Coordinates of C-alpha atoms and ligand atoms in Angstrom, one line a residue:
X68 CA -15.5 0.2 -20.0
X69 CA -15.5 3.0 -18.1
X70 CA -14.1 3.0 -14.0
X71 CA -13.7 5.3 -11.4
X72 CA -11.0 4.5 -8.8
X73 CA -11.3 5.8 -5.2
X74 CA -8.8 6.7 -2.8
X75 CA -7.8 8.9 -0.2
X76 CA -3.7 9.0 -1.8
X77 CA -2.2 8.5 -4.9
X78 CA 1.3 9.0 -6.2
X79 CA 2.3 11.5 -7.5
X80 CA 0.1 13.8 -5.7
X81 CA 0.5 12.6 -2.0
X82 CA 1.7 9.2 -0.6
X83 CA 1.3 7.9 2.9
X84 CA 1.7 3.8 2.3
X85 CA 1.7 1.4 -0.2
X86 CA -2.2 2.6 -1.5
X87 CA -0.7 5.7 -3.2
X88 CA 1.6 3.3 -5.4
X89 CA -1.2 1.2 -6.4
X90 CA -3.3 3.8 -7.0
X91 CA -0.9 6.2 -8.9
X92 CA 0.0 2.6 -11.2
X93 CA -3.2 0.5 -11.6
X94 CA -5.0 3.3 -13.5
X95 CA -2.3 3.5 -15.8
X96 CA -2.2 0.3 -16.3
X97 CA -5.9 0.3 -17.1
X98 CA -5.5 3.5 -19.3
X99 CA -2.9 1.4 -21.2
X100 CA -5.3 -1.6 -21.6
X101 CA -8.4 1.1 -23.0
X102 CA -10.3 1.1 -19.8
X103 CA -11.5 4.4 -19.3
X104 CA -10.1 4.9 -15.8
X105 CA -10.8 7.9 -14.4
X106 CA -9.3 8.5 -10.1
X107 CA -10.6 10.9 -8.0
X108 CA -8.6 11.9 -4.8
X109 CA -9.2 14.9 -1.6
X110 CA -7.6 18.1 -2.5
X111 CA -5.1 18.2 0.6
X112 CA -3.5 21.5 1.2
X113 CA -0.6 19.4 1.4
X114 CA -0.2 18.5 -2.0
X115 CA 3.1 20.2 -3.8
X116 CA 2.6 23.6 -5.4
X117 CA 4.0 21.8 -8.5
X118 CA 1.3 19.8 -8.3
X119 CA -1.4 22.3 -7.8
X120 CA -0.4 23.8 -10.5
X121 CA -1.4 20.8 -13.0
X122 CA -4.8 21.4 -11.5
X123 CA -7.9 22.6 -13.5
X124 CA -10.7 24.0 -12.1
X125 CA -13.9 21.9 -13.3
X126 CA -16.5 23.4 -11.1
X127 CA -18.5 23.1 -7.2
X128 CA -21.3 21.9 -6.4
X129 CA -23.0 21.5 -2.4
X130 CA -23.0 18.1 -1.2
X131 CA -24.9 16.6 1.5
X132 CA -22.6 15.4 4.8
X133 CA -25.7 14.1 6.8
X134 CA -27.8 17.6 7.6
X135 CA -25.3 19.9 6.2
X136 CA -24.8 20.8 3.3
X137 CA -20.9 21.7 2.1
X138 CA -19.1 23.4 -0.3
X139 CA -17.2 21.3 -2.6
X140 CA -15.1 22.3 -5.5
X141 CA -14.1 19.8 -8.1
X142 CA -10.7 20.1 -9.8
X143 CA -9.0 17.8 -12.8
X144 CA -5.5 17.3 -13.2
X145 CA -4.0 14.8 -16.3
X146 CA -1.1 12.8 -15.5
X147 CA 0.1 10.4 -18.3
X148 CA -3.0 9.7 -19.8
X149 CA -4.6 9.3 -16.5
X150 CA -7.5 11.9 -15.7
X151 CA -7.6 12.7 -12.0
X152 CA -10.3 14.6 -10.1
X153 CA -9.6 16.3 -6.9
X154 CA -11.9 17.0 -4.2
X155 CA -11.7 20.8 -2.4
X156 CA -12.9 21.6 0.8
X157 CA -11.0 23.6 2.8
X158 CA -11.9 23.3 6.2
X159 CA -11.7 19.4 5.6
X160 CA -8.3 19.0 3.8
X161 CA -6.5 22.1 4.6
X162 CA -5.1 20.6 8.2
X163 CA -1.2 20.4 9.2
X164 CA -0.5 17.5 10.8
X165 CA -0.5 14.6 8.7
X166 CA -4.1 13.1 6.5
X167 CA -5.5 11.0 8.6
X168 CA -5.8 11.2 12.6
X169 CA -8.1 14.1 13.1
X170 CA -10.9 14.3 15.3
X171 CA -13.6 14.4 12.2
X172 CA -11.4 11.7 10.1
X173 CA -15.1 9.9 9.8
X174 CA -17.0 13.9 8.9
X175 CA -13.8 14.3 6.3
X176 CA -14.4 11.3 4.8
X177 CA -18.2 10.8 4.8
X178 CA -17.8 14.4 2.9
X179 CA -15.4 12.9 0.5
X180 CA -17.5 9.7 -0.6
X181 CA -20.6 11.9 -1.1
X182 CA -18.9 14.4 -2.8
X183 CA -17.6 11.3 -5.2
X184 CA -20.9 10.5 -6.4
X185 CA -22.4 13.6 -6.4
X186 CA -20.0 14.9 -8.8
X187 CA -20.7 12.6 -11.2
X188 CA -23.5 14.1 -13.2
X189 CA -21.2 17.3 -13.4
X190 CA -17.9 16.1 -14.4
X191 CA -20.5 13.7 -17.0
X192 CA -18.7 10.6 -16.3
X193 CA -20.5 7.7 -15.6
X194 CA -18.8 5.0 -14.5
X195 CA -19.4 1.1 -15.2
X196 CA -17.9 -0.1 -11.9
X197 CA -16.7 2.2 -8.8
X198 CA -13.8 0.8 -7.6
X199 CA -13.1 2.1 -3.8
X200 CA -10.0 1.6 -1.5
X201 CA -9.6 1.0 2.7
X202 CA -12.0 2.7 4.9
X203 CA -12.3 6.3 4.0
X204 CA -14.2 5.5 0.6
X205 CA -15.7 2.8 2.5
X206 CA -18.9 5.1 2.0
X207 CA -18.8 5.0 -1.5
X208 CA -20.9 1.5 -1.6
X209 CA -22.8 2.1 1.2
X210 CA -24.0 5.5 0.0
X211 CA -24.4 3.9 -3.3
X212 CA -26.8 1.1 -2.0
X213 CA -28.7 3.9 0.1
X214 CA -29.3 6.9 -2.0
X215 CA -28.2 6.5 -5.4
X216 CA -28.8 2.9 -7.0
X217 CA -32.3 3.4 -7.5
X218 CA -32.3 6.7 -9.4
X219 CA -32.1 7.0 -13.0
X220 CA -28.8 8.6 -14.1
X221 CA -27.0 6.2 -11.4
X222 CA -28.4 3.2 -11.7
X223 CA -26.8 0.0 -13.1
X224 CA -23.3 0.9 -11.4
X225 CA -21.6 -1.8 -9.9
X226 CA -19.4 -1.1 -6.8
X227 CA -15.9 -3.0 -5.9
X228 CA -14.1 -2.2 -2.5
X229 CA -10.5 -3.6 -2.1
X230 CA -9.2 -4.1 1.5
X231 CA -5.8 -3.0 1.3
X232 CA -5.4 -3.8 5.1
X233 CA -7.8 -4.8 7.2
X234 CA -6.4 -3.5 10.3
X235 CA -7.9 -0.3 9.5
X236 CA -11.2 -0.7 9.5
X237 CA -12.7 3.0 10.1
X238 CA -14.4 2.6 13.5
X239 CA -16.2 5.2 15.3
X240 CA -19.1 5.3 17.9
X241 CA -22.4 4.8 16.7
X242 CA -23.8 8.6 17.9
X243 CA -22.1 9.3 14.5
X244 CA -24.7 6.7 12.5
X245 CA -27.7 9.7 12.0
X246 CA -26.0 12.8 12.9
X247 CA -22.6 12.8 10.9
X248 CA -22.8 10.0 8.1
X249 CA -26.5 10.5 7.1
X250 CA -27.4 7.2 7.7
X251 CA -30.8 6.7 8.7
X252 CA -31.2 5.0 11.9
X253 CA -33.4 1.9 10.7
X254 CA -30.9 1.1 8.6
X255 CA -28.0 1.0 10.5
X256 CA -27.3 -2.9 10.4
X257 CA -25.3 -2.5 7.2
X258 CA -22.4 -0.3 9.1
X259 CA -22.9 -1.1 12.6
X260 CA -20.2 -4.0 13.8
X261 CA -19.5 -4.6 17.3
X262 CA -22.1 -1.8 18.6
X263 CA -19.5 0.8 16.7
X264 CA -19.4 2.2 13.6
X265 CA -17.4 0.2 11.3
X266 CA -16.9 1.7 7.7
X267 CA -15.0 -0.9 6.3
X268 CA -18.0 -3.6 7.4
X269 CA -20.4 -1.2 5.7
X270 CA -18.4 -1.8 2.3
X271 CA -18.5 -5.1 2.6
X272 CA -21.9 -5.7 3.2
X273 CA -22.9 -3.2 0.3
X274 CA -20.2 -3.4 -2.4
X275 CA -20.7 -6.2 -5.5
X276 CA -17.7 -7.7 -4.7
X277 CA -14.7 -6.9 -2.3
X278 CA -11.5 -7.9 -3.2
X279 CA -7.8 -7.8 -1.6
X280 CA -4.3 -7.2 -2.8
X281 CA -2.9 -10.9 -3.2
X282 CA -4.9 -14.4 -3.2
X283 CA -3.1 -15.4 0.0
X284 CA -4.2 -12.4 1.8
X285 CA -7.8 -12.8 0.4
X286 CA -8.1 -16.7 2.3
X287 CA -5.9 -15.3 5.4
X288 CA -8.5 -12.7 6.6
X289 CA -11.2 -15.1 7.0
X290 CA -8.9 -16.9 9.6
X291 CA -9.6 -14.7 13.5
X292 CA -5.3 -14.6 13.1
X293 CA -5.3 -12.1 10.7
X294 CA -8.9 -10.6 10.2
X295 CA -8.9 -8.0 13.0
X296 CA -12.6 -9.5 14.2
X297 CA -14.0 -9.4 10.7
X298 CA -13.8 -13.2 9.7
X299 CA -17.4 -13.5 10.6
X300 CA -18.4 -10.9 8.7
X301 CA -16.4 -11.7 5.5
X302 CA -17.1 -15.9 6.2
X303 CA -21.0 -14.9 5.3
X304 CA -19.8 -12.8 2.2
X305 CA -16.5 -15.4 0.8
X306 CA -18.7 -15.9 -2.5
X307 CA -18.2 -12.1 -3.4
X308 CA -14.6 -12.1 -2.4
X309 CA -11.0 -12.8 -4.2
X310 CA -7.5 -11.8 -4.3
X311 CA -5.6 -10.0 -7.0
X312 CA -1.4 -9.7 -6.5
X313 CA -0.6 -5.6 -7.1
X314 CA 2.2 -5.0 -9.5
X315 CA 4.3 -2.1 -8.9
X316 CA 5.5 0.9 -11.5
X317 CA 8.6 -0.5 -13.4
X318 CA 8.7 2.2 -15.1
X319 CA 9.4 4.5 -12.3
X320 CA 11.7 1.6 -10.2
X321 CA 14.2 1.1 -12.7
X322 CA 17.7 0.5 -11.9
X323 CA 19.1 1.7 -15.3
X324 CA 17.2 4.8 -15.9
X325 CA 17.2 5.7 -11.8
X326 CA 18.0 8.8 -11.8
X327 CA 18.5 8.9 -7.5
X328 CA 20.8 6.0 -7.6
X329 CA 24.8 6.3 -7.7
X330 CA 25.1 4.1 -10.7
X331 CA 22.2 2.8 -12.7
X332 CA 22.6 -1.1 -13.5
X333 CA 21.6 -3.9 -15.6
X334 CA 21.4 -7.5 -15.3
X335 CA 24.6 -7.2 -17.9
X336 CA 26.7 -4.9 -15.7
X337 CA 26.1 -6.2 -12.1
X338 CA 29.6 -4.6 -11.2
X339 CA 27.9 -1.5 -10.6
X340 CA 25.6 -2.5 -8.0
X341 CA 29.0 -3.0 -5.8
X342 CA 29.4 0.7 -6.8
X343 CA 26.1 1.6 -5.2
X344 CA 26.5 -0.7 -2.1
X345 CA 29.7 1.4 -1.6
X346 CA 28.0 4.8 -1.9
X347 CA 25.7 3.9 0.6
X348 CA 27.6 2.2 2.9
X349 CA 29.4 5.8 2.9
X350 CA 26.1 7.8 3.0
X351 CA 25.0 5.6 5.8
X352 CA 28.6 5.6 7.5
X353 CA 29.2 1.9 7.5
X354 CA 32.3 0.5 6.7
X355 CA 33.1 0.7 3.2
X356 CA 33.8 -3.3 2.2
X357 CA 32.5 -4.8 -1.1
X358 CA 32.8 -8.4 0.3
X359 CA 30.2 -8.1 3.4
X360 CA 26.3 -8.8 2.6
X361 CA 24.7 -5.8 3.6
X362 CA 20.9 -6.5 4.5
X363 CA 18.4 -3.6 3.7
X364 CA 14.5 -2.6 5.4
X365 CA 12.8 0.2 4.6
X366 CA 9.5 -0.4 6.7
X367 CA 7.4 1.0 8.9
X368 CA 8.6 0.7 12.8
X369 CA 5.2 -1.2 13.8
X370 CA 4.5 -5.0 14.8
X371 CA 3.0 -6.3 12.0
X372 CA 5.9 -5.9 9.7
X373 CA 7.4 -8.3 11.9
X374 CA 9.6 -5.6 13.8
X375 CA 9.6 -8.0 17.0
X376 CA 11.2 -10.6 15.3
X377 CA 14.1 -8.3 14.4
X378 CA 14.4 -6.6 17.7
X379 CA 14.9 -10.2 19.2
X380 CA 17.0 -11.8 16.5
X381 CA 19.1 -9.0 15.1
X382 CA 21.4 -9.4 17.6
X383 CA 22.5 -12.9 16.9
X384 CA 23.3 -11.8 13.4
X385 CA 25.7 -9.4 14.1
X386 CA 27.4 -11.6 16.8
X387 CA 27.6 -14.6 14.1
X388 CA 28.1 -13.3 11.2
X389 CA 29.6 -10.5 9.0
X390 CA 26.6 -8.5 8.1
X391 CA 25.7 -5.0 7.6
X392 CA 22.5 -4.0 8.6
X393 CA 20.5 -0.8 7.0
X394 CA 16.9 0.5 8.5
X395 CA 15.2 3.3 7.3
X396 CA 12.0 3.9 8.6
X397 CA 9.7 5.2 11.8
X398 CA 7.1 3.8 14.0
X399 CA 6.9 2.6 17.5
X400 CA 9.6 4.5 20.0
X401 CA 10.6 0.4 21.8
X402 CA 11.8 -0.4 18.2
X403 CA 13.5 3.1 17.3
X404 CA 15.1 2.8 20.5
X405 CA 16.1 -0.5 20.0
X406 CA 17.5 0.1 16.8
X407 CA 19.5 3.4 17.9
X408 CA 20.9 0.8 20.9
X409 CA 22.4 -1.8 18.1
X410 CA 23.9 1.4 16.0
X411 CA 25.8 2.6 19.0
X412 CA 26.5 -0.9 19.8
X413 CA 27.6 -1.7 16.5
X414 CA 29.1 1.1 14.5
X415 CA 30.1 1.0 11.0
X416 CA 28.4 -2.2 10.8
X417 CA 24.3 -1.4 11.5
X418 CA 22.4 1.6 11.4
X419 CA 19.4 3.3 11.5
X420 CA 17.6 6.2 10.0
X421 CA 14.4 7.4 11.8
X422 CA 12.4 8.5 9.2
X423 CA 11.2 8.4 5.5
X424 CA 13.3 9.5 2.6
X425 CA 11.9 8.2 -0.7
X426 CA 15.6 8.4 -2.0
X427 CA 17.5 6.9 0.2
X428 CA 14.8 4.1 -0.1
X429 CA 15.4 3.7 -3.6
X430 CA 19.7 3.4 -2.7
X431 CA 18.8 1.0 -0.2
X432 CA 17.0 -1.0 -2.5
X433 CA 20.0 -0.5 -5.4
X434 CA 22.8 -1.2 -2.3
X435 CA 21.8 -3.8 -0.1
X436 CA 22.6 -7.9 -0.8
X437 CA 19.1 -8.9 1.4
X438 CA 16.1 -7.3 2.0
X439 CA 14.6 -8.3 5.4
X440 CA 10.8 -8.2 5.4
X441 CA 9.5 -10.6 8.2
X442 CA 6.1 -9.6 8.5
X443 CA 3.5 -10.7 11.1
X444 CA 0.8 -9.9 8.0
X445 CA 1.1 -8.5 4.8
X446 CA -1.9 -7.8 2.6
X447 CA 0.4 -7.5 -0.5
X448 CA 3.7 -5.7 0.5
X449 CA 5.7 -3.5 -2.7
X450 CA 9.1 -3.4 -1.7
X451 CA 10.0 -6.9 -2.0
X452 CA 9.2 -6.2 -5.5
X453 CA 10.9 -3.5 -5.4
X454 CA 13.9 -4.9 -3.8
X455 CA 14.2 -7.6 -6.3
X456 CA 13.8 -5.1 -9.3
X457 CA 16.9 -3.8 -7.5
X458 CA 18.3 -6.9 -7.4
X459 CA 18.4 -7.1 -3.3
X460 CA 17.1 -10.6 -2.4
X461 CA 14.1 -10.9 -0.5
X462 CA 14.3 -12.7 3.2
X463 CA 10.3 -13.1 3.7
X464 CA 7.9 -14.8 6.1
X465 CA 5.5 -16.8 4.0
X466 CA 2.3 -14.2 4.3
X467 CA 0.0 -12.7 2.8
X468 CA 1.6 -11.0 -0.8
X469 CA 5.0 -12.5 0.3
X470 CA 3.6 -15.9 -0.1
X471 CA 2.3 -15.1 -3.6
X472 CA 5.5 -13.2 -5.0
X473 CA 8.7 -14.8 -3.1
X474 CA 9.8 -18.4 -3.6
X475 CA 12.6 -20.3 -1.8
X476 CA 15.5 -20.8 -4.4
X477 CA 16.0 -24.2 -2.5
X478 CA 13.6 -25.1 -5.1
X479 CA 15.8 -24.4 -7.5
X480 CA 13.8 -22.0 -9.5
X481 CA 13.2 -19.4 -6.1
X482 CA 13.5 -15.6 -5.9
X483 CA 14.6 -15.4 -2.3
X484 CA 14.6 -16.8 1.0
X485 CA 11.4 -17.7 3.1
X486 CA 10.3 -19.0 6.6
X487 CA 7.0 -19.9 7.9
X488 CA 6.7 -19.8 11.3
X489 CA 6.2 -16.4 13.3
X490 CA 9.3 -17.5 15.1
X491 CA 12.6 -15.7 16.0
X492 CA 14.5 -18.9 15.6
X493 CA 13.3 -19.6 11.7
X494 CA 14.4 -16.0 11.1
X495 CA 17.5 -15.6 12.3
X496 CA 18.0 -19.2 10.4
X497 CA 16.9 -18.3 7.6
X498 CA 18.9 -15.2 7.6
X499 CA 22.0 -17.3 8.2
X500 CA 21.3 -19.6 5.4
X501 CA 21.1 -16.6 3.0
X502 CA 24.7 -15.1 4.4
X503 CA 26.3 -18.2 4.2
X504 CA 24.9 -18.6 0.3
X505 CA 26.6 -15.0 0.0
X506 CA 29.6 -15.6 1.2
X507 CA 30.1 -19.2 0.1
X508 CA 28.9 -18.8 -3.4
X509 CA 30.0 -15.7 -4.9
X510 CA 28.9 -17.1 -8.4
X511 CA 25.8 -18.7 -7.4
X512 CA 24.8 -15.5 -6.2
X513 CA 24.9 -13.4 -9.0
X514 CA 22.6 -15.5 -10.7
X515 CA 19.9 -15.4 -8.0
X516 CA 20.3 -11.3 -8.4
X517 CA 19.7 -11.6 -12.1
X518 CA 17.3 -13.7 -11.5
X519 CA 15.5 -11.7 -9.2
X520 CA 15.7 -8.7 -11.4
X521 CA 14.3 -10.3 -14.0
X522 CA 11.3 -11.3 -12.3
X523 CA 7.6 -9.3 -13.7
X524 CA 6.0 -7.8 -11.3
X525 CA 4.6 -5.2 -13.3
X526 CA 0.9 -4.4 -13.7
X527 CA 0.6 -6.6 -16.8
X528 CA -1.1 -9.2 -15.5
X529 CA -3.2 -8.3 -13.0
X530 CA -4.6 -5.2 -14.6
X531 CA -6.0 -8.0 -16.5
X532 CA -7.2 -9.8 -13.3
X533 CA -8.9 -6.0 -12.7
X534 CA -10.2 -6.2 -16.1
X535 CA -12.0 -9.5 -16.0
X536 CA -13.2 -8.8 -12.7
X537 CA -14.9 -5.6 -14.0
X538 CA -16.3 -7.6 -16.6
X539 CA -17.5 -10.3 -14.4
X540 CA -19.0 -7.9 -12.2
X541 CA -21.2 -5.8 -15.3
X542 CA -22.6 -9.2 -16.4
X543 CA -24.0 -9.8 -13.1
Ligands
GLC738 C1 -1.2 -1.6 2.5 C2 -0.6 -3.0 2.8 C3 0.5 -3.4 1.9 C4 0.1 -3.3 0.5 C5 -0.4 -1.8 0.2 C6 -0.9 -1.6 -1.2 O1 -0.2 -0.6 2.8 O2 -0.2 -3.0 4.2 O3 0.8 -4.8 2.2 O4 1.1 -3.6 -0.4 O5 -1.5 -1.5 1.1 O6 -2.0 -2.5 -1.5

């Protein structure tokens, strides 16, 4: 079977969020299971010289961006055993100031889902299924129903878009319908939503089947809570839609080969966690004490991960109790300023680091007792998997992938510690019941951070979710 995954970022080219995980893992995966999975990704200026330099170039074609007609060169780069094609186009990728958030985001990435199919016939890979990602390969299906299904060397592909979050949905005014995306005017139904342009509608409507990154997620968004306005929309469509939990790379987060981290650990030498706990409690300037929990995020500074919750409640906990507290992350300015309040407030004991640092991520994960992830919503979420890998125990609200991966070990067979409610109150509870474990239980404790390492959440299984879902969709 062959499969071409879309996205607009994928480790280990270029990573803004959690889709350049899954799509720098899932392929391999799928490689590893003999699905012939081929990614194909925009050639951003911004990629590492290194990099570039794995880059081959295959060869350029013009593609169609509504009445224009625009260069587009087509390299391939092999990493594993994966085979990657990259899309080039200067004047759309080569831009300082972040991949996304530009005036023409929806011109960029109408050019970018043509130029994925029209490539096809060149690189002479024809894919079974088309698997696209979030709203900039929205297209992808909707060009496919449009212009491409009914001619011969394209016909018989099935198309699958996964809604990674549906809070970005792609939406744009609808003087771009003709003039920018190609679409002709009578058929502007399938994109228009809310007299706007909505790209991530326009998948829906036209893919075979739309999927999301966790079961709990997939029966959330049809609920006006968490769908961002789209419930109606996806309500109709429910038959064509499911759920499949992402794993994460284990290979790559792996406490005992980590090369970042102070002192690589195994379930058999726990001891040297407390080695990395103290490393970072000296990187991070916190007091250096092997007996106080030290609770670890590493999120992005914005509502939905629950941010409010911790602004109101974070407080309590270092009044009532003996924690540490470690953020790293940026966002929203009322939640970096709160934070840098409660490290002057509290020094030695909480701090914050404005910003993203994939290594100090990574000793976070290998120093901290408790990872904090309260989220409002959260389509799948990685680092609690990660966190557990690392032996950190999760503190989640019951959402979205949380639900699906974290269990209470009240139950006596749990991975971490959960709430449900969206409430302050049930947080800062539930954070007390975990400390009080900590300190109370020394013993107990180390077998919830074995436990938690040993928890698989690896691609294993739900490549083979992907797999039969592939299959399902070619029999249709
Ligand atoms: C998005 C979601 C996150 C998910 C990731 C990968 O970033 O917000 O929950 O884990 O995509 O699917």
């Amino acid at each position: 079977m062959k499969v071409l995954y879309c996205a607009s970022e994928a480790l280990p080219f270029l990573a803004t969020g959690g889709l350049a995980d899954v799509a720098g893992s899932l392929p391999k995966a799928l490689v590893s299971k003999k699905v012939s999975c081929r990614v194909v990704l925009p050639l951003y200026d911004s990629i590492s010289q290194e990099m570039k330099d794995k880059m081959k170039f295959v060869t350029s074609i013009s593609v169609p961006v509504a009445w224009r007609r625009q260069y587009c060169g087509v390299y391939e780069a092999r990493v594993g055993d994966v085979i990657y094609y990259l899309i080039d186009n200067q004047y759309y990728f080569k831009r300082t100031g972040g991949i996304y958030g530009h005036f023409d985001d929806a011109e960029r990435f109408a050019f970018f889902s043509r130029a994925i199919l029209e490539m096809l016939p060149y690189v002479d890979f024809k894919p079974d299924v088309i698997h696209a990602n979030d709203w900039q390969t929205a297209l992808v299906s909707v060009y496919y129903r449009l212009f491409y299904a009914n001619s011969e060397w394209y016909s018989g592909i099935k198309t699958l878009f996964t809604i990674h979050n549906i809070q970005y949905q792609g939406q744009y005014g609808m003087d771009l319908i003709e003039d920018v995306l190609g679409i002709p005017y009578h058929d502007k139904d399938l994109i228009e939503f809310d007299n706007s342009v909505n790209l991530m509608k326009g998948a829906i409507e036209c893919s075979n089947w739309v999927s999301t990154v966790s079961p709990s997620y997939a029966k959330e968004i049809l609920d006006p809570w968490f769908s961002h306005k789209l419930d109606s929309i996806l309500k109709e469509r429910a038959w064509k839609l499911s759920g499949i939990l992402n794993g994460i790379d284990v290979e790559s987060y792996n406490p005992e080969t980590d090369k970042v981290i102070h002192s690589p650990f195994t379930t058999e030498s726990l001891q040297k966690k407390a080695d990395n706990k103290r490393e970072l409690q000296k990187e991070l300037g916190l007091q250096q004490n092997d007996k106080v929990p030290l609770i670890g995020m590493v999120t992005r500074l914005v509502s939905h991960k629950g941010l409010d919750l911790v602004k109101e409640g974070i407080d309590n906990i270092m009044q009532y109790s003996n924690a540490q507290v470690a953020i790293l992350g940026s966002g929203d300015k009322e939640y970096e300023e709160h934070f840098c309040w409660m490290q002057e407030k509290y020094p030695e004991r909480f701090v914050i680091y404005v910003g993203f640092v994939p290594t100090l991520s990574r000793k976070i994960y290998a120093g901290s007792d408790l990872f904090l992830m309260p989220s409002k919503s959260e389509p799948c979420g990685l680092s609690q998997m990660i966190a557990l890998r690392y032996g950190s125990i999760p503190v989640v609200r019951k959402t979205g992938g949380l639900n699906d991966s974290i269990s209470d070990v009240g139950d006596g067979k749990g991975n971490g510690y959960t709430f449900t409610s969206y409430s302050t109150g049930d947080m800062v509870n539930t954070l007390h019941r975990a400390l009080h474990d900590y300190n109370s239980q020394p013993e107990k404790w180390k077998e919830y951070v074995a436990h938690a390492m040993q928890c698989d959440n690896s691609w294993k299984k739900s490549a083979d979710e992907y797999i039969s879902l592939y299959q399902s969709l070619l029999k249709r």
